[in-house]
CSV table of C-alpha atoms in Angstrom, one decimal:
chain,number,residue,atom,x,y,z
A,1,MET,CA,29.3,20.8,-54.3
A,2,ILE,CA,30.1,17.9,-52.3
A,3,PRO,CA,29.1,18.5,-48.5
A,4,GLY,CA,31.9,19.3,-46.5
A,5,GLN,CA,33.9,20.4,-49.5
A,6,GLY,CA,34.4,24.1,-50.5
A,7,TYR,CA,37.2,26.9,-50.6
A,8,VAL,CA,38.8,29.5,-48.8
A,9,GLY,CA,40.0,32.6,-50.3
A,10,VAL,CA,42.4,35.6,-48.9
A,11,GLY,CA,43.2,38.7,-50.6
A,12,ILE,CA,42.8,42.2,-50.7
A,13,VAL,CA,40.6,44.0,-51.9
A,14,LYS,CA,41.6,47.1,-54.1
A,15,GLU,CA,38.5,48.4,-55.9
A,16,LYS,CA,35.3,48.0,-55.7
A,17,ALA,CA,32.5,45.6,-56.7
A,18,VAL,CA,31.2,45.9,-60.3
A,19,PRO,CA,28.8,43.9,-62.4
A,20,ALA,CA,29.9,40.8,-63.9
A,21,LYS,CA,29.8,42.2,-67.4
A,22,GLU,CA,32.4,44.8,-66.5
A,23,PHE,CA,35.0,42.6,-64.2
A,24,LYS,CA,38.2,41.9,-66.4
A,25,VAL,CA,40.4,39.1,-65.6
A,26,GLU,CA,43.8,38.1,-67.4
A,27,TYR,CA,43.9,35.3,-70.0
A,28,ASN,CA,46.5,34.3,-72.4
A,29,GLY,CA,48.3,38.0,-71.5
A,30,GLU,CA,45.2,40.6,-72.1
A,31,MET,CA,42.8,41.7,-69.9
A,32,VAL,CA,38.9,40.3,-71.2
A,33,SER,CA,35.7,39.8,-69.2
A,34,ILE,CA,35.3,37.2,-67.1
A,35,ILE,CA,32.5,36.7,-69.0
A,36,ASP,CA,34.4,35.7,-71.8
A,37,ALA,CA,37.1,33.7,-70.3
A,38,PRO,CA,36.7,29.7,-69.4
A,39,THR,CA,36.3,29.4,-65.9
A,40,LYS,CA,35.3,26.8,-63.5
A,41,THR,CA,31.6,28.3,-62.8
A,42,ASN,CA,28.8,29.0,-64.7
A,43,GLY,CA,25.9,31.3,-64.5
A,44,LEU,CA,28.1,34.6,-64.6
A,45,ASP,CA,26.3,36.2,-67.0
A,46,TYR,CA,22.4,35.3,-65.1
A,47,GLU,CA,20.1,38.9,-65.5
A,48,ILE,CA,23.4,40.3,-66.9
A,49,ASN,CA,21.7,43.7,-68.3
A,50,ASP,CA,20.0,44.3,-65.3
A,51,LEU,CA,22.3,46.1,-62.7
A,52,ASN,CA,19.7,45.0,-60.1
A,53,ASN,CA,20.0,41.7,-60.6
A,54,CYS,CA,23.1,40.9,-61.9
A,55,TYR,CA,26.3,39.3,-59.9
A,56,TYR,CA,28.8,41.9,-58.5
A,57,LEU,CA,32.2,41.2,-58.6
C-alpha cells in the first residue's frame, strides 16, 4: 500500500465471523469459497487449517 492511501468500508454485519476457508462470496452467479475466488488480495489462506491462527472474515 502507498502511504496516505487506503480504503474505508461501510456495511452492516449480518453474521458472526468465520474462518476464511468457510467464507463464501458470489462469483459468476454461484457461491464459492473466497479462497477459490479471484481477489486482489493474497494471504487469506495463511494458517488456513489452524483455527487459532487463521484469518476470520
